[in-house]
Amino acid sequence: MQQTIVSMAPALAVLVSLIGAFLIVLFSKKPNLRESVTIITALTKFLIVASMLPIILNGDIIEYTLFTLFKGLDIKFRVDAFGILFATTASFLWIITSVYSIGYVRSLKEHAQTRYFFCFAIALSSAMGVAFAANLLTLFIFYEILTISTYPLVIHKETKGALSAGTKYFGYLLTTSIIFQLTAIVLVYSLTGTLEFSERGILAGHGGGLLTLIFFMFIIGYTKAAIMPLHSWLPTAMIAPTPVSALLHAVAVVKVGVFSILRIIFYIFGIDLLSELGLGIILAYFVSFTILLASIYALTHDNLKMRLAYSTISQLSYIVLGAALLSPSGIIGGVMHIVNHGFAKITLFFCAGSIYIATRKTNISEMNGIGRKMPITMFAFAIASLGMVGIPFTGGFISKWFLALGSIEAGQIPILIVLLVSSILNAAYFFPVVYTAFVKELPEGDSTIKEPSLFVTVPLTLTAIGSVILGLYPSLFLELAKAVMRGVT
């Protein structure tokens, strides 16, 4: 029988990077000490999250209430299988991203490095807050903190283009959240008198057209998920430094968007209610459009980061698609893709940054033969590309396998076709990059190109290896994904 354990651990997981952020500012004049604080904070956060894993794997949950505003409205944390899967992924990848960031900002002699590491720490604190939110109010607060804390990262270069991208970023994410997400939260509270997440959905037993309106208000309100047509903020934000792009696309921002949508599907509406209303299949076909169109857009871009950006838009919708199918395997596949996409996509962005540090090149057409001078970087890129396509022995294969099974279980053969076509499109925009790097001739003037420092190459090697390990030994995250599925079906 499931037990509820009261523990401060989730609050500490959120708090530790807030303390780290304060110390980063305190040691702003001592870069070595400042970066040491960043690494120690990231390690501490991960260890706190990992300490909760045995309890969750045992089938129990952890709760901790910070304070109560009034009846039914608490600022409260709740650690379940879904939350800890996301938190484990984000906290582990923050360690690697922190090491990579040190190599990146020092190699390029970036300005405002203290602000950079400070905002990173706040962003990961807010991501933990979202992962462990016990209700819609807590999720909303940390969702907004994440938007605010990542804005300075998007405008880091402080150029006219960066400031314009930041305005778009803020406008899309903050406006849609306040207008749509907050309104939907108020409507849910008025109908139920609570905002607490429930495995059967707190709206179960309610009916009427208002529920359909609330559902799509939530979908629009979580614009961080970058579902078309509310996606254009994401490619624009590629003007940010590459580690920031990695944070946006693999660890925190976009994953918070899809994580929040899945919370709504599973714990606010519930599988049975969405099936009864027919909303799951509508959402499934809607995000299928995003999967295919974003992949086609990716094919048209020569700029590597822009190609990766549109790939992210497509891949995020895989996660939503799995949940929207409302089938057991679909749910497992969608939840698993949070992890598998995280490792593969962060590798790809790390590689893009490594290429830029070594060559100052951003366009794929300019990368002829660089694999011969940067074999570590480009082999890692190749491995991550295989994961994104869904080739066996990579993590991407596991999640896409379950998504395919889920579409069959739901009787949705057109969705199965979408998955197959999109994987072909994935190969069409990733494999030419690998071909260009390893097969085409290196221009004479590029003969001095070499791999960047170990601070850059070691992280991208680790995440590439991680993508393979997730394909060969998926048991930990697969067990958590199955626990999510069992709880909501």
Short mmCIF file of N, CA and C in Angstrom, two decimals, residues 183-314:
data_model
loop_
_atom_site.label_atom_id
_atom_site.label_comp_id
_atom_site.label_asym_id
_atom_site.label_seq_id
_atom_site.Cartn_x
_atom_site.Cartn_y
_atom_site.Cartn_z
N THR A 183 -5.96 31.83 -15.93
CA THR A 183 -7.42 31.79 -16.04
C THR A 183 -7.94 30.37 -15.91
N ALA A 184 -7.28 29.42 -16.58
CA ALA A 184 -7.68 28.02 -16.49
C ALA A 184 -7.56 27.51 -15.05
N ILE A 185 -6.52 27.93 -14.35
CA ILE A 185 -6.34 27.53 -12.95
C ILE A 185 -7.49 28.04 -12.09
N VAL A 186 -7.87 29.28 -12.30
CA VAL A 186 -8.99 29.86 -11.54
C VAL A 186 -10.28 29.09 -11.83
N LEU A 187 -10.50 28.73 -13.09
CA LEU A 187 -11.71 27.99 -13.45
C LEU A 187 -11.73 26.60 -12.82
N VAL A 188 -10.56 25.94 -12.80
CA VAL A 188 -10.48 24.62 -12.15
C VAL A 188 -10.81 24.73 -10.67
N TYR A 189 -10.27 25.75 -10.02
CA TYR A 189 -10.52 25.93 -8.58
C TYR A 189 -12.00 26.22 -8.32
N SER A 190 -12.61 27.01 -9.21
CA SER A 190 -14.03 27.34 -9.02
C SER A 190 -14.93 26.11 -9.19
N LEU A 191 -14.49 25.16 -10.02
CA LEU A 191 -15.28 23.94 -10.24
C LEU A 191 -15.07 22.90 -9.14
N THR A 192 -13.85 22.82 -8.62
CA THR A 192 -13.49 21.69 -7.73
C THR A 192 -13.18 22.10 -6.29
N GLY A 193 -12.81 23.37 -6.08
CA GLY A 193 -12.43 23.80 -4.74
C GLY A 193 -11.04 23.33 -4.33
N THR A 194 -10.27 22.80 -5.29
CA THR A 194 -8.91 22.35 -5.02
C THR A 194 -8.07 22.48 -6.28
N LEU A 195 -6.75 22.51 -6.11
CA LEU A 195 -5.82 22.51 -7.23
C LEU A 195 -4.83 21.35 -7.12
N GLU A 196 -5.07 20.46 -6.16
CA GLU A 196 -4.14 19.35 -5.91
C GLU A 196 -4.18 18.33 -7.05
N PHE A 197 -3.01 17.86 -7.46
CA PHE A 197 -2.95 16.83 -8.48
C PHE A 197 -3.48 15.51 -7.93
N SER A 198 -4.22 14.79 -8.79
CA SER A 198 -4.79 13.49 -8.41
C SER A 198 -4.60 12.52 -9.56
N GLU A 199 -4.24 11.28 -9.27
CA GLU A 199 -3.97 10.30 -10.32
C GLU A 199 -5.20 9.98 -11.16
N ARG A 200 -6.37 10.25 -10.67
CA ARG A 200 -7.58 10.03 -11.48
C ARG A 200 -8.10 11.34 -12.08
N GLY A 201 -7.45 12.46 -11.76
CA GLY A 201 -7.87 13.74 -12.31
C GLY A 201 -8.89 14.40 -11.41
N ILE A 202 -8.64 15.65 -11.01
CA ILE A 202 -9.57 16.31 -10.07
C ILE A 202 -10.85 16.78 -10.76
N LEU A 203 -10.84 16.78 -12.11
CA LEU A 203 -12.06 17.16 -12.83
C LEU A 203 -12.94 15.97 -13.16
N ALA A 204 -12.49 14.77 -12.77
CA ALA A 204 -13.30 13.57 -13.01
C ALA A 204 -14.68 13.74 -12.37
N GLY A 205 -15.71 13.40 -13.12
CA GLY A 205 -17.08 13.57 -12.62
C GLY A 205 -17.73 14.85 -13.09
N HIS A 206 -16.94 15.77 -13.61
CA HIS A 206 -17.49 17.01 -14.16
C HIS A 206 -17.72 16.84 -15.66
N GLY A 207 -18.54 17.68 -16.24
CA GLY A 207 -18.82 17.60 -17.67
C GLY A 207 -19.12 18.98 -18.22
N GLY A 208 -19.47 19.01 -19.52
CA GLY A 208 -19.84 20.28 -20.13
C GLY A 208 -18.73 20.85 -21.01
N GLY A 209 -19.15 21.81 -21.85
CA GLY A 209 -18.22 22.44 -22.79
C GLY A 209 -17.14 23.25 -22.12
N LEU A 210 -17.38 23.67 -20.86
CA LEU A 210 -16.37 24.46 -20.16
C LEU A 210 -15.07 23.67 -20.00
N LEU A 211 -15.18 22.37 -19.83
CA LEU A 211 -13.97 21.55 -19.65
C LEU A 211 -13.10 21.58 -20.91
N THR A 212 -13.74 21.56 -22.08
CA THR A 212 -12.98 21.64 -23.33
C THR A 212 -12.24 22.97 -23.42
N LEU A 213 -12.94 24.04 -23.04
CA LEU A 213 -12.31 25.37 -23.03
C LEU A 213 -11.12 25.40 -22.08
N ILE A 214 -11.30 24.86 -20.89
CA ILE A 214 -10.21 24.84 -19.90
C ILE A 214 -9.02 24.06 -20.42
N PHE A 215 -9.29 22.93 -21.05
CA PHE A 215 -8.21 22.08 -21.56
C PHE A 215 -7.34 22.83 -22.55
N PHE A 216 -7.97 23.48 -23.52
CA PHE A 216 -7.19 24.18 -24.54
C PHE A 216 -6.58 25.48 -24.03
N MET A 217 -7.17 26.03 -22.99
CA MET A 217 -6.52 27.18 -22.35
C MET A 217 -5.21 26.76 -21.69
N PHE A 218 -5.21 25.58 -21.09
CA PHE A 218 -3.96 25.07 -20.52
C PHE A 218 -2.92 24.82 -21.61
N ILE A 219 -3.34 24.21 -22.72
CA ILE A 219 -2.40 23.91 -23.80
C ILE A 219 -1.77 25.20 -24.33
N ILE A 220 -2.57 26.23 -24.51
CA ILE A 220 -2.05 27.52 -24.97
C ILE A 220 -1.19 28.16 -23.89
N GLY A 221 -1.62 28.02 -22.64
CA GLY A 221 -0.90 28.64 -21.53
C GLY A 221 0.48 28.07 -21.32
N TYR A 222 0.70 26.83 -21.71
CA TYR A 222 2.02 26.22 -21.57
C TYR A 222 2.78 26.33 -22.91
N THR A 223 3.02 27.57 -23.31
CA THR A 223 3.69 27.84 -24.58
C THR A 223 5.13 27.37 -24.59
N LYS A 224 5.70 27.11 -23.42
CA LYS A 224 7.06 26.56 -23.38
C LYS A 224 7.16 25.23 -24.12
N ALA A 225 6.03 24.55 -24.32
CA ALA A 225 6.04 23.29 -25.06
C ALA A 225 6.25 23.48 -26.55
N ALA A 226 6.15 24.73 -27.01
CA ALA A 226 6.46 25.10 -28.40
C ALA A 226 5.63 24.33 -29.43
N ILE A 227 4.37 24.07 -29.12
CA ILE A 227 3.47 23.44 -30.09
C ILE A 227 3.08 24.51 -31.12
N MET A 228 3.17 24.18 -32.39
CA MET A 228 2.80 25.13 -33.44
C MET A 228 1.31 25.48 -33.34
N PRO A 229 0.95 26.75 -33.52
CA PRO A 229 1.75 27.86 -34.05
C PRO A 229 2.45 28.71 -32.98
N LEU A 230 2.44 28.30 -31.72
CA LEU A 230 3.04 29.10 -30.66
C LEU A 230 4.49 28.66 -30.40
N HIS A 231 5.27 28.61 -31.47
CA HIS A 231 6.62 28.06 -31.39
C HIS A 231 7.72 29.04 -31.74
N SER A 232 7.40 30.15 -32.37
CA SER A 232 8.44 30.96 -33.02
C SER A 232 9.40 31.62 -32.03
N TRP A 233 9.01 31.71 -30.74
CA TRP A 233 9.93 32.25 -29.74
C TRP A 233 11.18 31.39 -29.61
N LEU A 234 11.03 30.08 -29.86
CA LEU A 234 12.12 29.15 -29.58
C LEU A 234 13.28 29.26 -30.59
N PRO A 235 13.02 29.24 -31.91
CA PRO A 235 14.14 29.45 -32.84
C PRO A 235 14.78 30.83 -32.67
N THR A 236 13.97 31.84 -32.36
CA THR A 236 14.51 33.18 -32.16
C THR A 236 15.47 33.21 -30.99
N ALA A 237 15.18 32.42 -29.95
CA ALA A 237 16.02 32.40 -28.75
C ALA A 237 17.38 31.74 -28.99
N MET A 238 17.59 31.21 -30.20
CA MET A 238 18.88 30.57 -30.52
C MET A 238 20.03 31.56 -30.58
N ILE A 239 19.73 32.84 -30.48
CA ILE A 239 20.77 33.86 -30.45
C ILE A 239 21.57 33.79 -29.15
N ALA A 240 21.04 33.10 -28.16
CA ALA A 240 21.70 32.96 -26.86
C ALA A 240 22.94 32.07 -26.99
N PRO A 241 23.87 32.13 -26.01
CA PRO A 241 25.03 31.22 -26.02
C PRO A 241 24.58 29.77 -26.08
N THR A 242 25.41 28.92 -26.66
CA THR A 242 25.04 27.52 -26.87
C THR A 242 24.66 26.76 -25.59
N PRO A 243 25.38 26.93 -24.47
CA PRO A 243 24.93 26.23 -23.26
C PRO A 243 23.54 26.65 -22.82
N VAL A 244 23.18 27.90 -23.11
CA VAL A 244 21.82 28.36 -22.80
C VAL A 244 20.82 27.64 -23.69
N SER A 245 21.18 27.51 -24.97
CA SER A 245 20.31 26.76 -25.90
C SER A 245 20.13 25.33 -25.41
N ALA A 246 21.22 24.74 -24.91
CA ALA A 246 21.13 23.39 -24.37
C ALA A 246 20.19 23.34 -23.17
N LEU A 247 20.27 24.37 -22.31
CA LEU A 247 19.36 24.46 -21.16
C LEU A 247 17.92 24.60 -21.63
N LEU A 248 17.69 25.48 -22.63
CA LEU A 248 16.34 25.73 -23.12
C LEU A 248 15.75 24.47 -23.74
N HIS A 249 16.56 23.72 -24.49
CA HIS A 249 16.03 22.65 -25.34
C HIS A 249 16.08 21.27 -24.72
N ALA A 250 16.93 21.06 -23.73
CA ALA A 250 17.11 19.70 -23.24
C ALA A 250 16.82 19.54 -21.75
N VAL A 251 17.07 20.56 -20.97
CA VAL A 251 17.04 20.39 -19.51
C VAL A 251 15.83 21.03 -18.87
N ALA A 252 15.61 22.30 -19.12
CA ALA A 252 14.65 23.01 -18.28
C ALA A 252 13.43 23.54 -19.03
N VAL A 253 13.60 24.59 -19.83
CA VAL A 253 12.46 25.40 -20.26
C VAL A 253 11.43 24.60 -21.05
N VAL A 254 11.82 24.04 -22.19
CA VAL A 254 10.83 23.35 -23.01
C VAL A 254 10.31 22.09 -22.32
N LYS A 255 11.17 21.45 -21.55
CA LYS A 255 10.72 20.25 -20.83
C LYS A 255 9.71 20.60 -19.75
N VAL A 256 9.85 21.77 -19.15
CA VAL A 256 8.84 22.22 -18.19
C VAL A 256 7.51 22.41 -18.90
N GLY A 257 7.55 22.89 -20.15
CA GLY A 257 6.31 23.06 -20.91
C GLY A 257 5.59 21.74 -21.14
N VAL A 258 6.29 20.74 -21.66
CA VAL A 258 5.62 19.46 -21.93
C VAL A 258 5.31 18.72 -20.63
N PHE A 259 6.18 18.85 -19.63
CA PHE A 259 5.91 18.24 -18.33
C PHE A 259 4.59 18.78 -17.76
N SER A 260 4.39 20.08 -17.88
CA SER A 260 3.17 20.71 -17.35
C SER A 260 1.94 20.23 -18.10
N ILE A 261 2.04 20.10 -19.41
CA ILE A 261 0.91 19.59 -20.20
C ILE A 261 0.56 18.17 -19.77
N LEU A 262 1.57 17.34 -19.56
CA LEU A 262 1.31 15.97 -19.11
C LEU A 262 0.70 15.95 -17.72
N ARG A 263 1.08 16.87 -16.85
CA ARG A 263 0.42 16.98 -15.54
C ARG A 263 -1.07 17.25 -15.72
N ILE A 264 -1.40 18.12 -16.66
CA ILE A 264 -2.81 18.45 -16.91
C ILE A 264 -3.56 17.23 -17.44
N ILE A 265 -2.96 16.53 -18.39
CA ILE A 265 -3.59 15.36 -18.99
C ILE A 265 -3.83 14.27 -17.94
N PHE A 266 -2.80 13.97 -17.16
CA PHE A 266 -2.88 12.84 -16.23
C PHE A 266 -3.58 13.18 -14.93
N TYR A 267 -3.30 14.36 -14.36
CA TYR A 267 -3.64 14.62 -12.96
C TYR A 267 -4.71 15.70 -12.74
N ILE A 268 -5.07 16.43 -13.81
CA ILE A 268 -6.18 17.39 -13.68
C ILE A 268 -7.42 16.84 -14.39
N PHE A 269 -7.27 16.40 -15.63
CA PHE A 269 -8.40 15.82 -16.35
C PHE A 269 -8.50 14.31 -16.11
N GLY A 270 -7.41 13.62 -16.26
CA GLY A 270 -7.43 12.17 -16.11
C GLY A 270 -7.72 11.48 -17.43
N ILE A 271 -7.21 10.27 -17.56
CA ILE A 271 -7.33 9.52 -18.81
C ILE A 271 -8.79 9.25 -19.19
N ASP A 272 -9.59 8.85 -18.22
CA ASP A 272 -10.99 8.49 -18.51
C ASP A 272 -11.79 9.70 -19.01
N LEU A 273 -11.63 10.86 -18.34
CA LEU A 273 -12.38 12.05 -18.73
C LEU A 273 -11.97 12.53 -20.12
N LEU A 274 -10.67 12.56 -20.40
CA LEU A 274 -10.20 13.00 -21.71
C LEU A 274 -10.70 12.06 -22.81
N SER A 275 -10.75 10.77 -22.51
CA SER A 275 -11.27 9.81 -23.48
C SER A 275 -12.76 10.05 -23.72
N GLU A 276 -13.47 10.30 -22.65
CA GLU A 276 -14.92 10.56 -22.75
C GLU A 276 -15.19 11.82 -23.56
N LEU A 277 -14.38 12.85 -23.37
CA LEU A 277 -14.57 14.12 -24.08
C LEU A 277 -14.00 14.10 -25.49
N GLY A 278 -13.19 13.08 -25.80
CA GLY A 278 -12.56 12.99 -27.12
C GLY A 278 -11.44 13.99 -27.34
N LEU A 279 -10.90 14.54 -26.25
CA LEU A 279 -9.88 15.58 -26.37
C LEU A 279 -8.49 15.01 -26.60
N GLY A 280 -8.25 13.81 -26.12
CA GLY A 280 -6.94 13.22 -26.28
C GLY A 280 -6.58 13.04 -27.75
N ILE A 281 -7.48 12.47 -28.52
CA ILE A 281 -7.19 12.20 -29.92
C ILE A 281 -7.10 13.49 -30.73
N ILE A 282 -7.88 14.50 -30.34
CA ILE A 282 -7.76 15.81 -31.01
C ILE A 282 -6.37 16.38 -30.80
N LEU A 283 -5.89 16.33 -29.56
CA LEU A 283 -4.55 16.82 -29.26
C LEU A 283 -3.48 16.00 -29.98
N ALA A 284 -3.69 14.68 -30.06
CA ALA A 284 -2.72 13.80 -30.72
C ALA A 284 -2.53 14.19 -32.18
N TYR A 285 -3.63 14.45 -32.89
CA TYR A 285 -3.51 14.83 -34.29
C TYR A 285 -2.95 16.24 -34.44
N PHE A 286 -3.26 17.10 -33.49
CA PHE A 286 -2.76 18.47 -33.54
C PHE A 286 -1.24 18.49 -33.41
N VAL A 287 -0.71 17.74 -32.44
CA VAL A 287 0.75 17.73 -32.26
C VAL A 287 1.44 16.92 -33.36
N SER A 288 0.72 15.99 -33.99
CA SER A 288 1.30 15.28 -35.14
C SER A 288 1.63 16.24 -36.26
N PHE A 289 0.78 17.24 -36.42
CA PHE A 289 1.05 18.30 -37.41
C PHE A 289 2.36 19.01 -37.07
N THR A 290 2.57 19.31 -35.79
CA THR A 290 3.81 19.97 -35.36
C THR A 290 5.01 19.06 -35.61
N ILE A 291 4.88 17.77 -35.31
CA ILE A 291 5.98 16.82 -35.51
C ILE A 291 6.47 16.85 -36.95
N LEU A 292 5.54 16.79 -37.90
CA LEU A 292 5.92 16.72 -39.31
C LEU A 292 6.38 18.07 -39.85
N LEU A 293 5.64 19.13 -39.56
CA LEU A 293 5.96 20.44 -40.14
C LEU A 293 7.29 20.97 -39.59
N ALA A 294 7.53 20.79 -38.30
CA ALA A 294 8.78 21.27 -37.72
C ALA A 294 9.97 20.51 -38.31
N SER A 295 9.79 19.22 -38.60
CA SER A 295 10.86 18.44 -39.22
C SER A 295 11.15 18.95 -40.63
N ILE A 296 10.11 19.33 -41.35
CA ILE A 296 10.31 19.89 -42.69
C ILE A 296 11.03 21.22 -42.61
N TYR A 297 10.65 22.05 -41.64
CA TYR A 297 11.35 23.33 -41.44
C TYR A 297 12.83 23.09 -41.12
N ALA A 298 13.11 22.08 -40.30
CA ALA A 298 14.50 21.77 -39.94
C ALA A 298 15.33 21.49 -41.19
N LEU A 299 14.74 20.80 -42.16
CA LEU A 299 15.44 20.47 -43.41
C LEU A 299 15.87 21.70 -44.18
N THR A 300 15.15 22.81 -44.00
CA THR A 300 15.41 24.00 -44.81
C THR A 300 16.50 24.90 -44.24
N HIS A 301 16.98 24.60 -43.03
CA HIS A 301 17.95 25.50 -42.38
C HIS A 301 19.38 24.98 -42.49
N ASP A 302 20.25 25.86 -42.95
CA ASP A 302 21.68 25.54 -43.02
C ASP A 302 22.36 25.83 -41.69
N ASN A 303 21.83 26.78 -40.94
CA ASN A 303 22.39 27.10 -39.62
C ASN A 303 22.14 25.92 -38.67
N LEU A 304 23.20 25.41 -38.05
CA LEU A 304 23.08 24.19 -37.25
C LEU A 304 22.16 24.38 -36.05
N LYS A 305 22.30 25.48 -35.32
CA LYS A 305 21.46 25.69 -34.15
C LYS A 305 19.99 25.85 -34.52
N MET A 306 19.72 26.47 -35.66
CA MET A 306 18.33 26.62 -36.10
C MET A 306 17.75 25.26 -36.48
N ARG A 307 18.57 24.41 -37.11
CA ARG A 307 18.11 23.06 -37.43
C ARG A 307 17.79 22.29 -36.15
N LEU A 308 18.64 22.44 -35.16
CA LEU A 308 18.41 21.78 -33.88
C LEU A 308 17.18 22.35 -33.19
N ALA A 309 16.93 23.64 -33.35
CA ALA A 309 15.77 24.27 -32.72
C ALA A 309 14.47 23.68 -33.27
N TYR A 310 14.37 23.57 -34.59
CA TYR A 310 13.15 23.00 -35.18
C TYR A 310 13.03 21.50 -34.88
N SER A 311 14.17 20.84 -34.76
CA SER A 311 14.14 19.45 -34.32
C SER A 311 13.53 19.34 -32.93
N THR A 312 13.90 20.27 -32.05
CA THR A 312 13.35 20.27 -30.69
C THR A 312 11.84 20.45 -30.71
N ILE A 313 11.37 21.38 -31.53
CA ILE A 313 9.92 21.62 -31.63
C ILE A 313 9.21 20.33 -32.01
N SER A 314 9.78 19.62 -32.97
CA SER A 314 9.19 18.35 -33.40
C SER A 314 9.23 17.30 -32.29
#
